[in-house]
Coordinates of C-alpha atoms in Angstrom, one line a residue:
M28 CA 20.2 -90.6 -59.4
T29 CA 19.0 -90.0 -62.9
A30 CA 18.1 -86.7 -64.5
H31 CA 14.3 -87.4 -64.2
S32 CA 14.3 -87.9 -60.4
I33 CA 16.0 -84.6 -59.5
P34 CA 13.0 -82.5 -60.5
R35 CA 10.6 -84.8 -58.7
S36 CA 12.7 -84.7 -55.5
I37 CA 12.4 -80.7 -55.6
A38 CA 8.6 -81.0 -56.1
L39 CA 8.2 -83.3 -53.0
L40 CA 10.4 -81.1 -51.0
T41 CA 8.3 -78.1 -51.7
L42 CA 4.9 -79.9 -51.0
L43 CA 6.3 -80.8 -47.7
M44 CA 7.3 -77.3 -46.6
L45 CA 3.9 -76.0 -47.4
A46 CA 2.1 -78.5 -45.3
T47 CA 4.4 -77.7 -42.4
A48 CA 3.5 -73.9 -42.8
V49 CA -0.3 -74.6 -42.8
W50 CA -0.2 -76.8 -39.9
W51 CA 1.7 -74.1 -37.9
V52 CA -0.6 -71.4 -38.8
N53 CA -3.7 -73.3 -38.0
G54 CA -2.2 -74.1 -34.4
V55 CA -1.5 -70.7 -33.6
R56 CA -4.9 -69.5 -34.5
A57 CA -6.5 -72.1 -32.6
E58 CA -4.6 -70.9 -29.4
T59 CA -5.6 -67.0 -30.2
V60 CA -8.5 -65.8 -28.1
S61 CA -10.1 -62.5 -29.0
T62 CA -12.2 -60.2 -26.6
P63 CA -15.3 -58.6 -28.1
V64 CA -16.2 -55.1 -27.0
T65 CA -19.7 -55.0 -25.4
S66 CA -22.1 -52.1 -24.8
D67 CA -21.5 -52.5 -21.1
A68 CA -18.0 -50.9 -21.1
P69 CA -17.8 -47.6 -19.4
N70 CA -18.1 -44.5 -21.8
P71 CA -15.7 -41.8 -20.7
F72 CA -17.6 -39.1 -22.8
L73 CA -20.8 -39.7 -20.4
R74 CA -18.9 -38.4 -17.4
H75 CA -20.5 -35.0 -17.5
A76 CA -23.8 -36.5 -17.7
E77 CA -23.0 -38.9 -14.7
F78 CA -21.6 -36.1 -12.7
P79 CA -23.7 -33.0 -13.4
P80 CA -22.8 -29.7 -11.5
P81 CA -24.9 -29.3 -8.3
A82 CA -27.8 -27.0 -8.8
L83 CA -27.7 -23.4 -7.4
S84 CA -30.4 -22.5 -5.0
L85 CA -30.7 -19.5 -2.8
P86 CA -33.3 -19.4 -0.1
T87 CA -34.4 -16.4 1.3
G88 CA -32.0 -14.7 3.6
T89 CA -29.4 -17.3 3.3
T90 CA -25.7 -17.1 2.0
T91 CA -24.0 -19.6 -0.3
T92 CA -20.5 -20.1 -0.2
L93 CA -18.6 -21.1 -3.4
P94 CA -15.3 -23.3 -3.3
P95 CA -12.0 -21.5 -3.8
L96 CA -11.3 -20.5 -7.2
H97 CA -8.2 -22.7 -7.7
E98 CA -10.4 -25.7 -6.9
R99 CA -12.7 -25.0 -9.7
H100 CA -10.1 -24.5 -12.7
G101 CA -10.2 -28.3 -13.3
G102 CA -13.7 -28.0 -14.9
G103 CA -16.9 -30.2 -14.1
I104 CA -15.1 -33.6 -14.0
P105 CA -14.1 -34.5 -10.4
T106 CA -10.4 -34.8 -10.0
A107 CA -10.5 -38.7 -9.6
Q108 CA -12.4 -38.9 -12.8
K109 CA -10.3 -36.9 -15.1
S110 CA -8.6 -38.7 -18.0
T111 CA -4.9 -38.7 -18.3
K112 CA -2.4 -38.9 -21.3
R113 CA 0.7 -40.7 -21.5
K114 CA 3.6 -38.0 -21.8
G115 CA 5.6 -40.4 -24.3
S116 CA 2.6 -41.2 -26.5
A117 CA 3.2 -41.6 -30.2
K118 CA 0.7 -39.2 -31.1
G119 CA 2.0 -36.5 -28.8
T120 CA 5.4 -37.0 -29.9
T121 CA 4.2 -36.8 -33.7
Q122 CA 2.3 -33.6 -32.8
K123 CA 5.5 -32.3 -31.0
K124 CA 7.8 -33.0 -33.9
A125 CA 5.2 -31.3 -36.4
T126 CA 5.3 -28.2 -34.2
Q127 CA 9.0 -27.9 -33.9
K128 CA 9.2 -28.6 -37.8
R129 CA 6.8 -25.7 -38.3
K130 CA 8.6 -23.3 -36.0
K131 CA 11.9 -24.2 -37.9
T132 CA 10.2 -23.4 -41.2
L133 CA 8.9 -20.0 -40.1
K134 CA 12.5 -19.2 -38.6
G135 CA 14.2 -20.1 -41.6
K136 CA 11.9 -17.8 -43.6
G137 CA 12.4 -15.0 -41.4
A138 CA 8.7 -14.8 -40.6
A139 CA 8.7 -15.9 -37.0
R140 CA 5.4 -15.0 -35.3
Q141 CA 5.5 -11.9 -32.9
K142 CA 4.7 -12.6 -29.4
K143 CA 1.3 -11.4 -28.3
K144 CA 1.7 -8.2 -26.2
Y145 CA -1.0 -8.9 -23.6
G146 CA -2.8 -12.0 -22.7
P147 CA -3.7 -14.3 -19.6
K148 CA -1.0 -16.2 -18.1
R149 CA -3.3 -18.5 -16.1
K150 CA -6.5 -20.5 -16.5
R151 CA -9.8 -18.6 -16.3
R152 CA -13.0 -19.3 -14.7
S153 CA -14.3 -22.8 -15.4
A154 CA -17.2 -23.0 -17.6
S155 CA -19.0 -25.4 -14.9
A156 CA -18.5 -23.0 -12.1
P157 CA -21.8 -21.7 -10.5
P158 CA -22.6 -18.4 -12.2
A159 CA -21.7 -15.1 -10.6
A160 CA -25.0 -13.5 -11.5
P161 CA -28.0 -16.0 -11.6
K162 CA -31.4 -15.3 -13.2
L163 CA -32.4 -12.2 -10.9
R164 CA -36.1 -13.1 -11.1
S165 CA -35.7 -16.2 -9.4
V166 CA -33.3 -14.9 -6.5
A167 CA -34.9 -13.6 -3.2
A168 CA -34.1 -10.3 -1.5
D169 CA -31.3 -10.2 1.0
S170 CA -29.5 -13.1 -1.0
V171 CA -25.7 -13.4 -1.0
I172 CA -23.4 -15.7 -3.0
T173 CA -19.8 -15.6 -1.4
E174 CA -16.8 -16.8 -3.4
Q175 CA -13.2 -17.1 -2.2
L176 CA -11.0 -15.4 -4.6
A177 CA -7.6 -16.0 -2.6
D178 CA -6.4 -16.0 0.9
G179 CA -7.8 -13.0 2.6
V180 CA -9.8 -11.9 -0.7
T181 CA -13.5 -12.6 -1.1
Y182 CA -16.3 -11.7 -3.7
Q183 CA -19.8 -11.2 -2.9
W184 CA -22.9 -11.0 -5.3
M185 CA -25.9 -9.9 -3.3
R186 CA -29.4 -8.8 -4.2
T187 CA -30.5 -6.3 -1.2
A188 CA -34.2 -5.9 -0.2
G189 CA -34.3 -2.6 -2.0
G190 CA -33.8 -4.3 -5.4
H191 CA -30.2 -3.3 -5.7
I192 CA -27.6 -5.9 -7.3
A193 CA -24.3 -5.3 -5.7
H194 CA -20.8 -6.8 -6.3
V195 CA -18.6 -6.5 -3.4
V196 CA -14.9 -7.3 -3.1
K197 CA -13.1 -7.4 0.3
A198 CA -9.4 -7.8 0.7
D199 CA -7.2 -8.1 3.8
L200 CA -4.3 -5.7 2.9
R201 CA -2.1 -7.1 5.9
A202 CA -1.7 -10.3 4.1
N203 CA -0.3 -10.5 0.4
A204 CA -3.3 -8.6 -1.3
R205 CA -2.2 -5.3 -2.8
L206 CA -3.7 -2.5 -4.8
R207 CA -2.1 -1.2 -8.2
T208 CA -3.4 1.7 -10.4
V209 CA -3.3 0.6 -13.9
K210 CA -3.7 3.2 -16.9
A211 CA -5.5 2.1 -20.0
H212 CA -2.9 1.4 -22.8
E213 CA -0.3 2.9 -20.5
R214 CA -0.8 6.2 -22.1
F215 CA -2.1 9.5 -20.5
D216 CA -5.3 9.6 -23.0
G217 CA -5.8 5.9 -23.4
L218 CA -9.0 4.3 -23.0
Q219 CA -9.7 0.5 -22.6
K220 CA -12.6 -1.7 -21.2
A221 CA -12.0 -2.7 -17.6
S222 CA -11.6 -6.3 -18.9
D223 CA -9.0 -5.4 -21.3
I224 CA -7.2 -3.5 -18.5
F225 CA -7.4 -6.6 -16.3
E226 CA -5.8 -8.7 -19.2
M227 CA -3.0 -6.1 -19.6
A228 CA -2.3 -5.9 -16.0
D229 CA -2.3 -9.8 -15.7
S230 CA 0.3 -10.1 -18.6
V231 CA 2.5 -7.0 -17.3
L232 CA 2.6 -7.3 -13.7
E233 CA 4.5 -9.9 -11.8
D234 CA 1.8 -10.3 -9.3
T235 CA -1.5 -12.4 -9.7
V236 CA -4.4 -10.2 -10.8
I237 CA -7.5 -11.1 -9.1
A238 CA -10.2 -8.3 -9.5
A239 CA -10.5 -4.8 -11.0
T240 CA -12.8 -2.0 -11.2
N241 CA -13.0 1.2 -13.2
A242 CA -11.8 4.2 -11.1
S243 CA -11.4 7.8 -12.1
F244 CA -13.6 10.3 -13.9
W245 CA -12.2 11.3 -17.2
K246 CA -12.7 14.3 -19.8
A247 CA -14.5 13.4 -22.8
T248 CA -12.7 14.1 -26.0
Y249 CA -9.2 14.7 -23.9
N250 CA -9.7 11.2 -22.7
S251 CA -7.5 11.9 -19.7
P252 CA -8.1 11.2 -16.0
I253 CA -9.7 13.9 -13.9
G254 CA -7.7 15.0 -10.7
A255 CA -4.3 13.8 -9.4
T256 CA -3.4 10.4 -10.7
V257 CA -0.3 8.4 -9.7
A258 CA 0.7 4.9 -10.9
N259 CA 3.5 3.1 -8.9
G260 CA 5.3 6.4 -8.2
E261 CA 5.0 7.6 -11.7
V262 CA 2.8 11.0 -12.0
I263 CA 0.2 10.7 -14.8
E264 CA -1.6 14.0 -14.0
T265 CA -1.1 16.8 -11.5
M266 CA -4.0 19.1 -12.2
G267 CA -6.8 19.1 -9.3
Y268 CA -10.4 19.6 -9.9
K269 CA -12.7 21.7 -7.4
A270 CA -12.4 20.2 -3.9
W271 CA -12.6 16.3 -5.0
S272 CA -11.2 13.7 -2.7
S273 CA -8.4 11.3 -3.4
L274 CA -7.6 7.6 -2.7
L275 CA -3.9 7.3 -1.4
I276 CA -2.3 3.9 -1.6
Y277 CA 0.8 3.9 0.6
D278 CA 4.0 2.1 0.2
D279 CA 3.2 -0.3 2.9
G280 CA 0.0 -1.5 1.1
T281 CA -2.7 0.5 3.3
I282 CA -4.9 2.9 2.0
G283 CA -6.3 6.3 3.0
F284 CA -8.6 9.2 1.7
E285 CA -7.7 12.9 1.7
R286 CA -8.1 16.1 -0.4
V287 CA -4.9 16.8 -1.8
Q288 CA -2.8 18.6 -4.2
L289 CA 0.1 17.4 -6.2
R290 CA 2.9 19.7 -7.1
G291 CA 6.2 19.4 -9.1
T292 CA 9.2 21.6 -8.9
L293 CA 12.5 21.7 -11.1
L294 CA 15.6 22.9 -9.3
W295 CA 18.8 23.9 -11.4
K296 CA 21.6 26.0 -10.3
Y297 CA 19.7 27.2 -7.0
R298 CA 16.9 28.2 -8.8
Q299 CA 13.4 26.6 -8.2
T300 CA 10.8 26.6 -11.0
A301 CA 7.3 25.3 -10.5
I302 CA 6.0 22.2 -13.0
G303 CA 2.6 23.8 -14.3
A304 CA 1.4 20.6 -15.6
V305 CA 2.1 16.9 -16.5
N306 CA 1.6 15.4 -20.0
A307 CA -0.6 18.2 -21.2
R308 CA -0.2 21.9 -21.8
G309 CA -2.7 24.2 -20.5
G310 CA -1.0 27.6 -21.6
E311 CA 2.4 28.8 -22.8
D312 CA 3.6 30.3 -19.8
G313 CA 5.1 27.4 -17.4
L314 CA 7.0 24.2 -17.5
V315 CA 5.3 21.0 -18.5
A316 CA 6.8 17.7 -17.7
Y317 CA 6.2 14.6 -20.0
N318 CA 6.9 11.0 -19.3
R319 CA 6.3 7.6 -20.9
Y320 CA 2.5 8.0 -20.3
Y321 CA 2.6 10.6 -23.0
G322 CA 4.1 8.7 -25.6
D323 CA 7.5 8.3 -27.2
S324 CA 8.5 11.9 -28.0
I325 CA 7.0 15.3 -27.7
P326 CA 5.0 16.6 -29.6
R327 CA 3.7 13.2 -30.9
G328 CA 1.2 14.6 -33.4
S329 CA -1.9 13.3 -34.4
R330 CA -3.7 12.5 -37.9
K331 CA -7.1 11.9 -36.5
T332 CA -9.8 13.4 -38.7
D333 CA -13.0 15.2 -37.4
S334 CA -15.2 12.4 -38.3
A335 CA -12.8 9.8 -36.5
I336 CA -13.1 11.9 -33.3
I337 CA -16.7 12.2 -33.4
A338 CA -17.1 8.3 -33.8
E339 CA -14.5 7.8 -31.0
V340 CA -16.5 9.9 -28.6
L341 CA -19.9 8.5 -29.6
A342 CA -18.5 5.0 -29.2
N343 CA -17.8 5.7 -25.5
Q344 CA -21.6 6.2 -24.9
V345 CA -23.8 3.3 -23.5
A346 CA -27.0 2.8 -25.3
A347 CA -29.8 2.8 -22.8
E348 CA -32.1 -0.2 -22.3
S349 CA -35.3 -0.7 -21.0
G350 CA -35.5 0.9 -17.6
D351 CA -31.8 2.1 -17.7
E352 CA -31.4 5.7 -17.8
T353 CA -27.9 6.0 -16.6
E354 CA -26.6 7.7 -19.9
A355 CA -27.6 10.6 -21.9
P356 CA -25.9 10.3 -25.3
I357 CA -23.6 13.2 -26.4
I358 CA -24.7 14.3 -29.9
D359 CA -23.4 18.0 -30.0
T360 CA -20.8 17.1 -32.6
A361 CA -19.8 20.9 -33.0
T362 CA -18.8 21.0 -29.5
I363 CA -16.8 17.9 -29.9
I364 CA -15.0 19.1 -32.8
A365 CA -14.3 22.5 -31.1
T366 CA -12.9 20.9 -28.1
W367 CA -10.6 18.3 -29.9
R368 CA -9.2 21.2 -32.1
A369 CA -8.5 23.3 -29.2
A370 CA -6.5 20.4 -27.5
K371 CA -4.6 19.9 -30.9
L372 CA -3.7 23.5 -30.9
R373 CA -2.2 23.3 -27.7
E374 CA -0.2 20.4 -28.6
D375 CA 1.1 21.9 -31.7
R376 CA 2.3 24.8 -29.8
E377 CA 4.9 22.5 -28.3
H378 CA 6.9 22.1 -31.4
P379 CA 8.9 25.4 -31.3
M380 CA 9.3 25.3 -27.8
L381 CA 12.6 24.7 -26.1
K382 CA 12.7 21.4 -24.2
I383 CA 15.2 19.5 -22.1
A384 CA 15.4 15.5 -22.0
L385 CA 16.2 14.3 -18.6
Q386 CA 17.4 10.8 -17.6
P387 CA 18.2 9.4 -14.1
L388 CA 21.8 9.5 -13.0
K389 CA 23.3 6.1 -12.7
P390 CA 24.2 4.8 -9.0
R391 CA 27.8 5.2 -8.1
R392 CA 27.9 1.4 -7.6
K393 CA 27.1 -0.5 -10.9
R394 CA 25.5 -3.4 -9.1
D395 CA 22.8 -0.9 -7.8
P396 CA 19.6 -0.3 -9.9
I397 CA 18.6 2.8 -11.3
P398 CA 16.0 4.5 -8.8
P399 CA 12.5 4.4 -10.3
P400 CA 10.4 7.5 -10.4
S401 CA 8.6 8.4 -7.2
V402 CA 6.5 10.7 -5.2
G403 CA 8.2 12.7 -2.2
D404 CA 11.6 11.7 -3.2
T405 CA 14.0 14.1 -4.9
M406 CA 15.1 12.6 -8.3
R407 CA 18.5 13.6 -9.5
L408 CA 18.5 13.7 -13.5
H409 CA 21.2 14.7 -16.0
V410 CA 20.5 16.6 -19.2
V411 CA 20.5 14.4 -22.3
A412 CA 19.3 16.7 -24.9
V413 CA 18.5 20.4 -25.4
D414 CA 16.2 21.1 -28.5
T415 CA 13.3 22.5 -30.1
G416 CA 11.0 20.5 -32.5
S417 CA 10.4 16.7 -31.6
V418 CA 12.4 15.5 -28.7
E419 CA 12.4 11.9 -27.7
I420 CA 11.4 11.0 -24.0
P421 CA 14.2 8.9 -22.1
D422 CA 13.5 5.6 -20.7
N423 CA 12.6 6.3 -17.0
G424 CA 12.9 10.0 -17.7
F425 CA 11.2 13.1 -18.6
V426 CA 11.1 15.8 -21.1
I427 CA 10.4 19.3 -19.6
S428 CA 8.9 21.7 -22.0
L429 CA 10.1 25.2 -20.8
G430 CA 7.4 27.3 -22.6
L431 CA 8.0 31.1 -21.7
A432 CA 10.3 30.3 -19.0
A433 CA 13.0 29.1 -21.4
E434 CA 14.7 32.6 -20.7
Y435 CA 15.8 31.4 -17.3
F436 CA 17.5 28.3 -19.0
T437 CA 19.5 29.9 -21.7
T438 CA 22.7 28.4 -20.4
I439 CA 21.6 24.6 -19.8
Q440 CA 23.2 22.2 -21.6
E441 CA 23.8 18.6 -21.9
G442 CA 25.5 16.9 -18.9
D443 CA 24.1 19.3 -16.5
T444 CA 22.5 17.8 -13.4
V445 CA 18.9 18.9 -12.5
K446 CA 16.5 17.6 -9.5
L447 CA 13.0 17.1 -9.7
I448 CA 10.5 16.3 -7.0
F449 CA 6.6 15.8 -6.9
Q450 CA 5.2 16.4 -3.5
V451 CA 1.6 15.6 -2.0
S452 CA 0.3 18.5 0.0
P453 CA -0.7 18.1 2.9
T454 CA 2.2 15.9 3.6
P455 CA 0.9 12.4 4.3
Q456 CA 2.2 10.4 7.2
K457 CA 3.3 7.5 5.1
K458 CA 5.3 7.3 1.6
V459 CA 2.7 7.5 -1.2
R460 CA 2.8 5.0 -4.1
D461 CA -0.6 5.7 -6.0
I462 CA -3.1 8.3 -6.2
L463 CA -6.8 8.1 -7.9
T464 CA -9.2 10.9 -7.6
G465 CA -13.0 10.9 -7.3
T466 CA -16.2 12.5 -5.8
P467 CA -17.7 12.8 -3.4
R468 CA -16.5 11.4 -0.1
L469 CA -19.2 9.0 1.0
V470 CA -18.2 8.1 4.5
R471 CA -16.0 9.9 6.8
D472 CA -14.9 8.4 10.2
G473 CA -17.9 6.0 10.0
V474 CA -20.5 8.6 9.1
A475 CA -22.5 8.0 5.8
D476 CA -22.9 11.7 4.6
P477 CA -22.0 12.4 0.9
E478 CA -20.1 15.4 0.7
Y479 CA -21.1 16.4 -2.8
E480 CA -21.9 19.9 -1.8
T481 CA -18.5 20.6 -0.3
E482 CA -16.6 19.0 -3.3
G483 CA -18.9 21.0 -5.9
S484 CA -20.5 17.8 -7.4
K485 CA -24.2 19.1 -7.0
A486 CA -25.9 18.1 -10.1
V487 CA -29.1 16.7 -9.4
R488 CA -29.0 13.8 -11.7
F489 CA -25.5 12.8 -10.3
V490 CA -26.5 13.1 -6.7
Q491 CA -30.2 11.8 -6.8
G492 CA -30.3 9.4 -9.7
L493 CA -30.7 5.8 -9.5
L494 CA -27.4 4.9 -11.5
A495 CA -24.9 2.3 -11.8
R496 CA -22.1 3.2 -9.1
T497 CA -18.6 2.3 -8.3
A498 CA -17.0 2.9 -4.8
V499 CA -14.0 2.3 -2.7
G500 CA -13.7 2.2 1.0
T501 CA -11.6 0.8 3.9
T502 CA -11.9 -0.1 7.5
R503 CA -10.6 2.0 10.6
N504 CA -7.1 1.0 10.3
G505 CA -7.0 1.1 6.5
D506 CA -5.8 -2.4 6.4
T507 CA -9.1 -3.9 4.6
L508 CA -10.2 -2.9 1.3
I509 CA -13.9 -2.6 0.3
L510 CA -14.6 -2.4 -3.3
V511 CA -18.3 -2.0 -4.6
A512 CA -19.8 -2.0 -8.1
I513 CA -23.6 -1.6 -8.2
N514 CA -25.5 -2.6 -11.4
S515 CA -27.8 -0.1 -13.2
G516 CA -31.5 -0.6 -13.1
S517 CA -33.3 -3.1 -15.4
N518 CA -37.0 -3.5 -15.8
D519 CA -36.5 -7.1 -17.2
A520 CA -34.6 -8.0 -14.0
G521 CA -36.6 -6.1 -11.5
T522 CA -33.6 -3.9 -10.4
V523 CA -32.7 -0.4 -9.7
G524 CA -29.6 1.5 -9.4
M525 CA -28.5 3.8 -6.3
N526 CA -28.4 7.3 -5.5
L527 CA -25.4 8.7 -3.4
S528 CA -27.1 8.6 -0.2
E529 CA -28.0 5.0 -0.6
L530 CA -24.6 4.1 -1.8
A531 CA -22.9 5.9 1.3
R532 CA -25.2 3.8 3.8
F533 CA -24.5 0.8 1.9
M534 CA -20.8 1.3 2.1
A535 CA -21.1 2.0 5.9
D536 CA -23.1 -1.4 6.3
Q537 CA -20.4 -3.2 4.6
G538 CA -17.9 -1.9 7.2
A539 CA -16.3 1.2 5.5
Y540 CA -15.1 3.7 8.0
Q541 CA -13.8 5.8 5.1
A542 CA -15.1 5.7 1.4
M543 CA -15.2 7.7 -1.8
N544 CA -17.2 7.4 -4.9
F545 CA -15.6 6.7 -8.3
D546 CA -16.8 7.2 -11.9
G547 CA -20.3 5.5 -12.2
G548 CA -23.1 5.0 -14.7
G549 CA -21.8 3.6 -18.0
S550 CA -18.5 3.5 -16.7
T551 CA -19.3 1.1 -13.8
S552 CA -17.4 -2.2 -14.4
M553 CA -16.1 -4.8 -12.0
V554 CA -13.9 -7.8 -13.4
I555 CA -13.4 -10.9 -11.5
D556 CA -10.7 -13.2 -12.6
G557 CA -11.0 -11.8 -16.2
E558 CA -14.9 -12.1 -16.3
T559 CA -17.1 -9.0 -16.2
V560 CA -19.7 -9.6 -13.5
S561 CA -21.3 -6.1 -13.3
R562 CA -24.1 -5.2 -15.6
Q563 CA -25.7 -2.4 -17.6
G564 CA -29.3 -3.5 -17.8
S565 CA -29.0 -7.1 -19.1
K566 CA -25.7 -6.9 -20.7
P567 CA -22.0 -6.8 -19.2
S568 CA -20.4 -3.5 -18.7
S569 CA -18.8 -2.5 -21.9
R570 CA -17.6 1.2 -22.0
R571 CA -13.9 2.0 -22.2
V572 CA -12.5 4.0 -19.1
S573 CA -9.4 5.9 -18.3
N574 CA -7.9 3.6 -15.7
A575 CA -8.7 0.8 -13.1
L576 CA -8.1 0.1 -9.6
V577 CA -6.7 -3.6 -9.7
V578 CA -6.6 -6.0 -6.7
V579 CA -3.4 -8.4 -6.9
K580 CA -2.0 -11.3 -4.9
T581 CA 1.8 -10.7 -4.3
K582 CA 4.2 -13.3 -3.8
P583 CA 5.4 -13.9 -0.4
P584 CA 8.7 -12.7 0.4
A585 CA 11.6 -15.3 0.3
P586 CA 12.8 -16.3 3.8
K587 CA 16.1 -14.8 4.9
K588 CA 19.1 -16.9 5.0
K589 CA 20.5 -17.4 8.6
V590 CA 23.9 -16.2 8.9
R591 CA 26.0 -18.2 11.3
A592 CA 27.9 -16.4 14.1
P593 CA 31.7 -16.7 13.8
Q594 CA 32.8 -19.4 16.3
P595 CA 35.6 -18.7 18.8
T596 CA 38.9 -20.5 17.6
G597 CA 40.1 -21.0 21.3
E598 CA 43.3 -19.3 20.7

């Protein structure tokens, strides 16, 4: 082969390889079939249009039943039509890696986000669910909407023949439904909207929160509940007011109504000394017990200005709408300031007083839990501090401010053991877990007759005014709860509120054998699964309140393990 033939051979080989490549590509392309996208393909984004929610119609005198709440959490798309995503999709994996990388970055910089204190721990009402309160003008009288909230718990929205809008929750307390008292901000003088208390309870309690209403009347400026108040065995307020009635929630879940007094006693070295008040000092002579509902230490001090106090009090007023005359705004700023300064002065008096800090004694067996505070049981406590000035309140414990009774405790010292007991009088037949106070008694032994004169609540507007109302009742055996909220009047909706006599008859018609009135007017508020269903005029109830009565669904008890009996050995 000559030198000139070598380049020619390489060129021919290259041409042959190119021709082969072109032939192979064309062959593959000829075998490829493409499928065009047509306009007839189903569009997943039209599912809401293809499956609209059913129209809500309410014929006169009929009852509509809604599906259980857990069946409506999925939204407006039927279960069979819901789109699904692969767990191992590339997009989901990429987002997960990005989230993990962002968390690591925050953690490395020492700026990790703090966990939100309160928040819902389950899904709320579906946006496609039928409304709890439809347009009132289009709803006939004697119409009822019934919704199943849980096993044994129902919610009813009803419009009566008299033009009243009522919200009624009924719960079978023999099942797993229970009642809880929840204090706003978990503070003696805290105020929150009922919806915010619902969210807090839903986050803090182990049980599932279903519904809530406002409860106790409360003192303006002081922001503290009126009458005896107990939450899960912890005393918040002992001072009674006139002859008001109280709701008693027993340890077995049932409820009752009585006019009671709550008293506390401290026992040390065979000496019994009465507790004059809890979480607030009314005078210098007497013992005052402070617990976690007061704060972290006593005295806590306050730096609120006069203008801040006025703004806070006025913010708790509900602006009257057309036809809504439930509230008369408080504009006497001089009285507001005088009341606040008097309360501040009483708190400042605590600073020089002798105080003892008490903590529960540890059980003898380490595996046994420390007994929580309770009503009716004697609590054994040991002294962890004796001092004046600011004293920290121990966990699950108390600080007793001795006042002028300090002369009887001159020899008390750290390590001493004392006993503290809170008792309900007259003595109830069952152990009391919670207490809430209201007025007046509406139904007694099946008879609807408001006892406002006996209880000293005789203001004409309070008794006869057509106002928003909140009431609680029970059946004869105390095992079925009846919780009611009445909307305020509204000219736009063509509705009116209720007076006390109408409210008493309504409670009896709902099956209440015993019933009591709670705080009403601008405070009336009912929350169902996080949604405020009660109305002040045309708007949801918005005033802050002192506490709430919460309906929860408890977890069923775990089945007991069967223990096999020892078998005979035959010896």
